Short mmCIF file of C-alpha atoms in Angstrom, two decimals:
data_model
loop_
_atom_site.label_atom_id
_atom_site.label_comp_id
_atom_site.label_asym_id
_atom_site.label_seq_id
_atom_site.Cartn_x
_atom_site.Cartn_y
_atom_site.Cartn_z
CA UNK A 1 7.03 11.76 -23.37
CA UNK A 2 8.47 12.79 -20.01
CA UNK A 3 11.10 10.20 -18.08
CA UNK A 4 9.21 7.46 -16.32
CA UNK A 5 9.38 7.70 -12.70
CA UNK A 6 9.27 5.22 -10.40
CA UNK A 7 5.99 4.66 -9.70
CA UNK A 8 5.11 4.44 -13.75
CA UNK A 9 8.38 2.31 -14.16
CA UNK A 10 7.54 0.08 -10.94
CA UNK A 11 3.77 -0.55 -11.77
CA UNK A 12 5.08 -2.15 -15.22
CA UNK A 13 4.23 -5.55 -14.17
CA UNK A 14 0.52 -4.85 -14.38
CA UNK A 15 0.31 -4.31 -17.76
CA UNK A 16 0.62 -8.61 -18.31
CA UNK A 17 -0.91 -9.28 -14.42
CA UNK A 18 -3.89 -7.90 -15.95
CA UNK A 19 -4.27 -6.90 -19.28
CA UNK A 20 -2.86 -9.88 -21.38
CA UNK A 21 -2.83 -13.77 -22.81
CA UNK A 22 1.36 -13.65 -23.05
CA UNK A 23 4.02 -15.56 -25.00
CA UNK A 24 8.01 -15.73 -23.89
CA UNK A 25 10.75 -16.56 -25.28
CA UNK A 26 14.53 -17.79 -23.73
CA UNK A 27 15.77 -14.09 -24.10
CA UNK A 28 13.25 -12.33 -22.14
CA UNK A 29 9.99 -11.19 -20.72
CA UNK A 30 6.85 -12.48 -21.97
CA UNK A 31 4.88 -9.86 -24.41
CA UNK A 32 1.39 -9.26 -24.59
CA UNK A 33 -1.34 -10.38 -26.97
CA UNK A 34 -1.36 -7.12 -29.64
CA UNK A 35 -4.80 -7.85 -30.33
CA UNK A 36 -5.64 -7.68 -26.27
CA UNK A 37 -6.30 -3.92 -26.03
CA UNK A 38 -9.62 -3.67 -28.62
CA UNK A 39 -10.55 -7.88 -27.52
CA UNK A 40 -10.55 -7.17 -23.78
CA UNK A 41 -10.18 -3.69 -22.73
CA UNK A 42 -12.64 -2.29 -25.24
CA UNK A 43 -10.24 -0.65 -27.80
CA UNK A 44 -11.59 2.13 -29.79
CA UNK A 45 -14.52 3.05 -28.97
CA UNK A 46 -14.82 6.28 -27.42
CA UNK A 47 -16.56 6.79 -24.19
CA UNK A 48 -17.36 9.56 -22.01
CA UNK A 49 -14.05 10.63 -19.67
CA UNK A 50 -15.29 10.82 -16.58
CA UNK A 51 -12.41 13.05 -15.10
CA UNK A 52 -13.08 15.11 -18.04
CA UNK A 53 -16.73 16.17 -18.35
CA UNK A 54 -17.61 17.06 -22.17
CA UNK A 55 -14.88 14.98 -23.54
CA UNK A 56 -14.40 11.36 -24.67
CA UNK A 57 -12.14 8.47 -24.28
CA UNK A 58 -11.10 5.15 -25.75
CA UNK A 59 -12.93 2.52 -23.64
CA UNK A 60 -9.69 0.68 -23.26
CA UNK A 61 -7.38 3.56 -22.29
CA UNK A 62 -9.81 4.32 -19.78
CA UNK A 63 -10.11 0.72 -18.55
CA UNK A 64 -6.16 0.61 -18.04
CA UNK A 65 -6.42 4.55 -16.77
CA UNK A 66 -8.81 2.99 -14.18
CA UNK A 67 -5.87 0.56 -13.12
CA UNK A 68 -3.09 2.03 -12.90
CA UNK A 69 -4.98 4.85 -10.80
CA UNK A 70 -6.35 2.50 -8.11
CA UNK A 71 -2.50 0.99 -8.24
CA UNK A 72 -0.58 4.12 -7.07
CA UNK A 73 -3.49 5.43 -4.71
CA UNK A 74 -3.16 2.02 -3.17
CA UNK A 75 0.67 2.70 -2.25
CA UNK A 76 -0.28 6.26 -1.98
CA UNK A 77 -2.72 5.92 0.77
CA UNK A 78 -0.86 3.42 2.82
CA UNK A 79 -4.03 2.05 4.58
CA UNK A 80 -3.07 0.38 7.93
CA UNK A 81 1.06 1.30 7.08
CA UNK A 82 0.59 -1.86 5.16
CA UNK A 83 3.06 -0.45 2.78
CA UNK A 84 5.47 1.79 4.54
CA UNK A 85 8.22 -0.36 3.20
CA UNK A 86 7.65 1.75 -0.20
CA UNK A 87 7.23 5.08 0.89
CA UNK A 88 10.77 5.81 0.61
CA UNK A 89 10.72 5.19 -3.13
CA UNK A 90 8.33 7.46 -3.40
CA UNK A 91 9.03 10.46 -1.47
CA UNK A 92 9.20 12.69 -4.01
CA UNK A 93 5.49 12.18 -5.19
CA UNK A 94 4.10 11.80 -1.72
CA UNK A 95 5.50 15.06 -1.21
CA UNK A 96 4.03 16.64 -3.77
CA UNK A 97 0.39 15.33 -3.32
CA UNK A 98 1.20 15.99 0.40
CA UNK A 99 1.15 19.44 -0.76
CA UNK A 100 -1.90 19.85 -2.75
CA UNK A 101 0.34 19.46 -6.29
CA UNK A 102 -1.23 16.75 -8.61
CA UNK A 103 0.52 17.60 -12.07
CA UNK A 104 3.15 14.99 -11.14
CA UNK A 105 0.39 12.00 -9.73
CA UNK A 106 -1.37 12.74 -13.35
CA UNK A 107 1.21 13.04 -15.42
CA UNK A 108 2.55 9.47 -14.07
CA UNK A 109 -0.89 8.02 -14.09
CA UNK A 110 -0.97 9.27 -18.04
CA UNK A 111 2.53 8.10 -18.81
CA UNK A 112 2.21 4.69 -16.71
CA UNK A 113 -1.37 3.99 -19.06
CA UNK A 114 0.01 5.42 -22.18
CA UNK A 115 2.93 2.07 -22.12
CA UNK A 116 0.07 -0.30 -20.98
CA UNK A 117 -2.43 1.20 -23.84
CA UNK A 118 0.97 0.97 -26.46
CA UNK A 119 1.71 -2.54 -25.23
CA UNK A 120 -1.73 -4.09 -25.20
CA UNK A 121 -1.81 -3.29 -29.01
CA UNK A 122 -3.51 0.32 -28.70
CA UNK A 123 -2.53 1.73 -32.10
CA UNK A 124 -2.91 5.63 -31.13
CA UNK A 125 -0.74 5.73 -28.45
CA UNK A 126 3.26 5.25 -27.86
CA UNK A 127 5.26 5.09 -24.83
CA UNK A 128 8.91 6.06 -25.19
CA UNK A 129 10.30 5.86 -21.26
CA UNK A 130 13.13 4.77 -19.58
CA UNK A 131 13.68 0.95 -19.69
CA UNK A 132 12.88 -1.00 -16.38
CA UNK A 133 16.24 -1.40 -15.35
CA UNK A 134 17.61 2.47 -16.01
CA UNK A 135 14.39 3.83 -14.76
CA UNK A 136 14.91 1.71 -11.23
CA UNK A 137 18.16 3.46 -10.83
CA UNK A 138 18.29 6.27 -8.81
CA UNK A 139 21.90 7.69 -10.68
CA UNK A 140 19.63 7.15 -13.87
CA UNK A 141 16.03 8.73 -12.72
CA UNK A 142 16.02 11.24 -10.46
CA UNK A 143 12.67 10.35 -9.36
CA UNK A 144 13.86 7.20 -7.95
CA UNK A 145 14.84 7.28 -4.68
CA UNK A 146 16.31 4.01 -3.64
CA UNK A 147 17.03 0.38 -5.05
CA UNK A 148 15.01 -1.64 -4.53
CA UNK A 149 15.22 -5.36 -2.91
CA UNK A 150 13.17 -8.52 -3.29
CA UNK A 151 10.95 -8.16 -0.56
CA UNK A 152 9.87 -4.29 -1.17
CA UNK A 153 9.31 -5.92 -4.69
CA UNK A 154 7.20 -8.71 -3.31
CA UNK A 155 5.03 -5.93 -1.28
CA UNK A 156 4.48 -4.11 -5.04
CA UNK A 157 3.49 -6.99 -6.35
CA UNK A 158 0.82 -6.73 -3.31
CA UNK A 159 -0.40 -3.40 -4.08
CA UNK A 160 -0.91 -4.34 -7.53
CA UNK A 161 -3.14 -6.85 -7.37
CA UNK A 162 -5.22 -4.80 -4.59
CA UNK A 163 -5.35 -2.60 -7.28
CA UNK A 164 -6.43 -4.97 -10.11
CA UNK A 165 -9.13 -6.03 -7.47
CA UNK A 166 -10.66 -2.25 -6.96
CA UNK A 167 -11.31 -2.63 -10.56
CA UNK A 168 -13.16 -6.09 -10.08
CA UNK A 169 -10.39 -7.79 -12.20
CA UNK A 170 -9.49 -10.94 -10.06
CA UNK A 171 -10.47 -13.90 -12.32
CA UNK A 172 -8.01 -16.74 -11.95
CA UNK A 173 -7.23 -16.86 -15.73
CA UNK A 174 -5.94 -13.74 -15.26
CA UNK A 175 -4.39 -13.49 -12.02
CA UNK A 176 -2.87 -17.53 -12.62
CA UNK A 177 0.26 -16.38 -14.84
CA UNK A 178 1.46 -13.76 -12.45
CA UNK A 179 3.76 -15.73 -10.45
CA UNK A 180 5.97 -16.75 -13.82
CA UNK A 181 5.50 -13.27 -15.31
CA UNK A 182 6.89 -10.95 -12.53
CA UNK A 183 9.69 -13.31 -11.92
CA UNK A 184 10.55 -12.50 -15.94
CA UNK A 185 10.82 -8.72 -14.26
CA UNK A 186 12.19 -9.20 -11.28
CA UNK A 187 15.75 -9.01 -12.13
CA UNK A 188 15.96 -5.68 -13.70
CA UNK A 189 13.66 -4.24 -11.08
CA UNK A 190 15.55 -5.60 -8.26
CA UNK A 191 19.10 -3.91 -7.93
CA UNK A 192 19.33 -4.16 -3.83
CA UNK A 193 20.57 -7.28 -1.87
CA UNK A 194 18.47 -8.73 0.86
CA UNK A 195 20.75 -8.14 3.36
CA UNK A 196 21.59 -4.37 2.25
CA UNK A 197 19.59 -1.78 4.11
CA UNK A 198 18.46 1.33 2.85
CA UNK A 199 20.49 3.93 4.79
CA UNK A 200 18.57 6.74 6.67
CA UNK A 201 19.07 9.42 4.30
CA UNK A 202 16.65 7.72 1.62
CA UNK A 203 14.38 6.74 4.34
CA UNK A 204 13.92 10.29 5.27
CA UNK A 205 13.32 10.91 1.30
CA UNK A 206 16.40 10.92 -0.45
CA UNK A 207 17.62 13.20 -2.96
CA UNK A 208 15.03 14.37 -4.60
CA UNK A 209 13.90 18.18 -4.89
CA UNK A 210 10.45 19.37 -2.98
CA UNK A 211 9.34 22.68 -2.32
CA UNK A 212 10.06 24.49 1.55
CA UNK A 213 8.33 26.94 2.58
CA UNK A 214 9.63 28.71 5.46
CA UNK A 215 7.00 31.26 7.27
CA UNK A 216 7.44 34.75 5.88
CA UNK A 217 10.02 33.43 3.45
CA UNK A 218 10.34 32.36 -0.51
CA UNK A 219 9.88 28.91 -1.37
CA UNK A 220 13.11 26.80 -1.45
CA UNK A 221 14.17 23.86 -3.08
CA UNK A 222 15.91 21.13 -0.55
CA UNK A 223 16.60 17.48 -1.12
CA UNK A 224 13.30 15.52 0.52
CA UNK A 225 15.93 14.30 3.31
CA UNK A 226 17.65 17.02 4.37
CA UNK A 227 14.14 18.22 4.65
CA UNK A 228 13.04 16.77 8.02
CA UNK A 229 16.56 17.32 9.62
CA UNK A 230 16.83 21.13 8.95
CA UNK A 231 13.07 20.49 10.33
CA UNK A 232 14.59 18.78 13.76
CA UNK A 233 17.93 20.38 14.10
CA UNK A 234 15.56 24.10 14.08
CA UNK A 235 13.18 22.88 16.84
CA UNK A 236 15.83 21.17 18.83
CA UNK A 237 17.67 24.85 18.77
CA UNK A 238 14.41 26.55 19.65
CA UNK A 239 13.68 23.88 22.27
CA UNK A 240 17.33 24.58 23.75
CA UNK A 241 16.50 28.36 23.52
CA UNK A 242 13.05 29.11 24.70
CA UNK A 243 14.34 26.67 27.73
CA UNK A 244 10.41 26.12 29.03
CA UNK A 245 10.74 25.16 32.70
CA UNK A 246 14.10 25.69 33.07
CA UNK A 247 14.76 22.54 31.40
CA UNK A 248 17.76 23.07 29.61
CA UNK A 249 19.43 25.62 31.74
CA UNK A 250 22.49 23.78 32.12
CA UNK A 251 22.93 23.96 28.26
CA UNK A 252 22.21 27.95 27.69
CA UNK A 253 26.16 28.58 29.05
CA UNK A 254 27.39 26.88 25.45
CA UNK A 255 24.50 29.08 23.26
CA UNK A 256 25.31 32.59 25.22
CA UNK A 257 27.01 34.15 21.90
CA UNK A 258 23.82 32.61 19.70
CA UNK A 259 21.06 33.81 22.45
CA UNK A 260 22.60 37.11 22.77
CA UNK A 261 22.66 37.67 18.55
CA UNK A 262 18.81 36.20 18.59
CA UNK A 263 17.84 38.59 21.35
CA UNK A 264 19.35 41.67 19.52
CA UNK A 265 17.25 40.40 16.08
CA UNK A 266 20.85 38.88 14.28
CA UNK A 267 19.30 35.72 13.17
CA UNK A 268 22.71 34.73 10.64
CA UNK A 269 24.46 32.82 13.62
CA UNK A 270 21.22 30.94 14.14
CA UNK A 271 20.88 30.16 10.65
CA UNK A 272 24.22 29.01 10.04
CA UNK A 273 24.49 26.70 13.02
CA UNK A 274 21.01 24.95 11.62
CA UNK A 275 22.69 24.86 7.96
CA UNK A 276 25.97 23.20 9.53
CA UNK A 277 24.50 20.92 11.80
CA UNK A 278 21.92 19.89 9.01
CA UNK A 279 24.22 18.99 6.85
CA UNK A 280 26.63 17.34 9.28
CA UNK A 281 23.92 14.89 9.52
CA UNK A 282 22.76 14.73 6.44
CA UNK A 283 26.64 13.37 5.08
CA UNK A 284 26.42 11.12 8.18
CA UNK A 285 23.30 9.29 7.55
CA UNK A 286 23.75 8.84 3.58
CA UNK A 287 23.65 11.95 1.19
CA UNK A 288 25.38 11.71 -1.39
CA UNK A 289 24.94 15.52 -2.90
CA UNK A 290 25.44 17.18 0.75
CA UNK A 291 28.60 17.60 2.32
CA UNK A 292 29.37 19.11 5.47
CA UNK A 293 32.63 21.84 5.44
CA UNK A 294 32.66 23.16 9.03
CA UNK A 295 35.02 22.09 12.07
CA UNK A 296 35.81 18.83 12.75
CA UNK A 297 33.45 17.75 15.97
CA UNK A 298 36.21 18.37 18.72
CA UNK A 299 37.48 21.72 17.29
CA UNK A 300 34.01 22.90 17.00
CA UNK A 301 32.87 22.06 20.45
CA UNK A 302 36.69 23.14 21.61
CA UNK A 303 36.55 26.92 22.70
CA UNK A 304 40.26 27.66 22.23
CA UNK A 305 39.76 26.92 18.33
CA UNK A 306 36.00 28.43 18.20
CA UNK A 307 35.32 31.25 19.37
CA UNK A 308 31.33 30.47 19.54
CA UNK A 309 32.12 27.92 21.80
CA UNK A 310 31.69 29.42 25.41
CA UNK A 311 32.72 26.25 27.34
CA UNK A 312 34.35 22.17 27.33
CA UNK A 313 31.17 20.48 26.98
CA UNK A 314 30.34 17.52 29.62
CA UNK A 315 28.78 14.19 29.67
CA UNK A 316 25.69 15.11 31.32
CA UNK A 317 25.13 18.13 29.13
CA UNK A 318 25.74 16.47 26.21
CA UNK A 319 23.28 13.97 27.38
CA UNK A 320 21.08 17.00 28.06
CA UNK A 321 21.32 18.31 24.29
CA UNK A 322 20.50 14.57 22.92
CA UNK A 323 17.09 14.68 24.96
CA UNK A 324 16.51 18.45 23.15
CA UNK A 325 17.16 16.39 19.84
CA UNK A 326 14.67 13.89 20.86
CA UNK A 327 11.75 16.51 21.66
CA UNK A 328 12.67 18.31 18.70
CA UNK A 329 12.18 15.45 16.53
CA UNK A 330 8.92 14.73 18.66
CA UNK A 331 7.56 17.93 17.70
CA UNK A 332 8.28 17.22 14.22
CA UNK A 333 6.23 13.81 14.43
CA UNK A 334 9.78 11.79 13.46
CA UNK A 335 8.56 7.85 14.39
CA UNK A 336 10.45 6.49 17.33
CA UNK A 337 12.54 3.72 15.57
CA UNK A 338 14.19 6.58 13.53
CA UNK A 339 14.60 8.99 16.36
CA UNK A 340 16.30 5.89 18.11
CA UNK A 341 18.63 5.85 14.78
CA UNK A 342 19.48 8.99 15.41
CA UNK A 343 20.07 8.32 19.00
CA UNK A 344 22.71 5.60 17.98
CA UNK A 345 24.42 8.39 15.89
CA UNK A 346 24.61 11.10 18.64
CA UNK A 347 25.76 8.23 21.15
CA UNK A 348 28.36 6.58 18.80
CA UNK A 349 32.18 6.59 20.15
CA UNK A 350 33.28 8.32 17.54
CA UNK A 351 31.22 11.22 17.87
CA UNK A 352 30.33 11.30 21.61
CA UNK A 353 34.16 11.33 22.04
CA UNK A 354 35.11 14.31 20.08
CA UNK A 355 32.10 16.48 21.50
CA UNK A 356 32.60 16.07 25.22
CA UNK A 357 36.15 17.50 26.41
CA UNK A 358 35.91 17.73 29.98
#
């Protein structure tokens, strides 16, 4: 079976929340009832599938299919932002459904029903994934992006009984023991301190691989947050460029070399000042895969040691280029709270210091 990813691995506490009578023991987590599966979900007997015309199903694999379905479409869908707080774990998936690709949404939905059918006594089926605590580690899954802290665990716990309730189940006898049973699973799960933020990076996505498609060129592979800023840093240049209104004519003096390749159809400067300043960011706000190798900030912005650099940059233009970053990230529907992140990161001493010379 393929490695459990985080939505299969997180959605783990359903399995007793709704399927089981449980027993536990000093040593650890409570198991389930073995005869459970063919008592209460129906067991064996096969069924029409109805996401497969023509074929059949056990009547309890498709009663924990049904589950563990309305579970991640719950966190998928996001009704009301209600949980935005997980979308970060999940970037990686969202991105993929984003995109019209399902195989990863089914094969987690398969995987994720596959341990509940195994654990609820199912004889024909086995589960063979990651344990909870490996599979909730983003150095151990790939597909995890994040660790996780109490109260994004809390808001799970949330989505899963929302989802229990789309499939009517939410009898007390059932939903009584929860309280005692996810605490048995919180401690693996939760690997983040309260009072440890997740750093922008992994808010943006993380580390994981989608596809980019640029217009007119091959599909690419990028990490899911370097994604957005190679997004941003390409409309603030454009923004800077096109110069609409005459906006940002006090900035086209320091892009005169760029402009003048652009104009004469050399696109390799442009591309290479995106690349660098994508990255510079990306090692600033958390990767841990990207690194950024060009000048240091005041040799690049210092024209005597680059010879791209057509002038000592000033306080007001360099205010002037942070409000290009902030339309371009407009344009790329970035919410405000992380485009005033961002802000903070353009503004710091460090950084503000080493850019403007004059």
């Amino acid at each position: 079976m393929k490695k459990l990813n985080v939505w299969l691995t997180g959605s783990m506490v359903i399995a007793a929340l709704v399927f089981t009578s449980c027993n536990r023991d000093d040593d650890g987590p409570m198991m389930m009832d073995d005869s459970f599966y063919a008592v209460q979900l129906g067991g064996e007997a096969r069924v029409t599938d109805p996401l497969n015309p023509g074929q059949t199903i056990e009547q309890g694999f498709l009663n924990l299919r049904t589950v563990v379905t309305n579970t991640v479409l719950t966190i998928a869908e996001n009704e009301g932002g209600k949980y935005d707080a997980l979308q970060p774990y999940f970037s990686v998936l969202l991105n993929e459904v984003g995109r019209g690709e399902t195989s990863g949404f089914i094969t987690l939905v398969l995987d994720f029903t596959e341990f509940l059918a195994e654990a609820t006594g199912a004889k024909n089926f086995q589960y063979t994934g990651l344990d909870m605590e490996a599979a909730h580690d983003p150095v151990r899954n790939s597909r995890m992006n994040g660790r996780i802290n109490n109260a994004d665990y809390d808001l799970f716990v949330q989505a899963v009984v929302e989802g229990a309730a789309q499939a009517n189940i939410t009898s007390s006898e059932v939903i009584g023991p929860v309280g005692q049973l996810l605490e048995s699973v919180r401690e693996p799960i939760v690997q983040r301190a309260d009072n440890e933020g997740l750093d922008l990076y992994t808010r943006l996505g993380g580390s994981g691989l989608i596809n980019v498609a640029d217009d007119g060129e091959p599909v690419r592979l990028v990490e899911a947050g370097y994604a957005p800023l190679e997004a941003v840093v390409t409309s603030t240049v454009l923004v800077i460029a096109t110069n609409e209104g005459g906006k940002y004519d006090d900035l086209q003096p320091y892009f005169s070399v760029l402009l003048a390749e652009v104009g004469a159809g050399n696109l390799s400067g442009f591309t290479t000042l995106v690349t660098d300043f994508s990255e510079f960011l990306a090692q600033a706000i958390g990767s841990v895969n990207i690194e950024y190798t060009g000048l240091n900030m005041a040799d690049a912005h210092n024209p005597a040691v680059n010879s791209r650099m057509t002038g000592l940059v000033s306080a007001a233009d360099y205010d002037l280029f942070v409000e290009a970053v902030v339309e371009g990230a407009l344009e790329n529907n970035v919410p405000m709270p992380v485009i005033q992140e961002f802000g903070g990161l353009l503004n710091s001493e460090g950084l503000r210091g080493a850019i403007i010379q004059r």
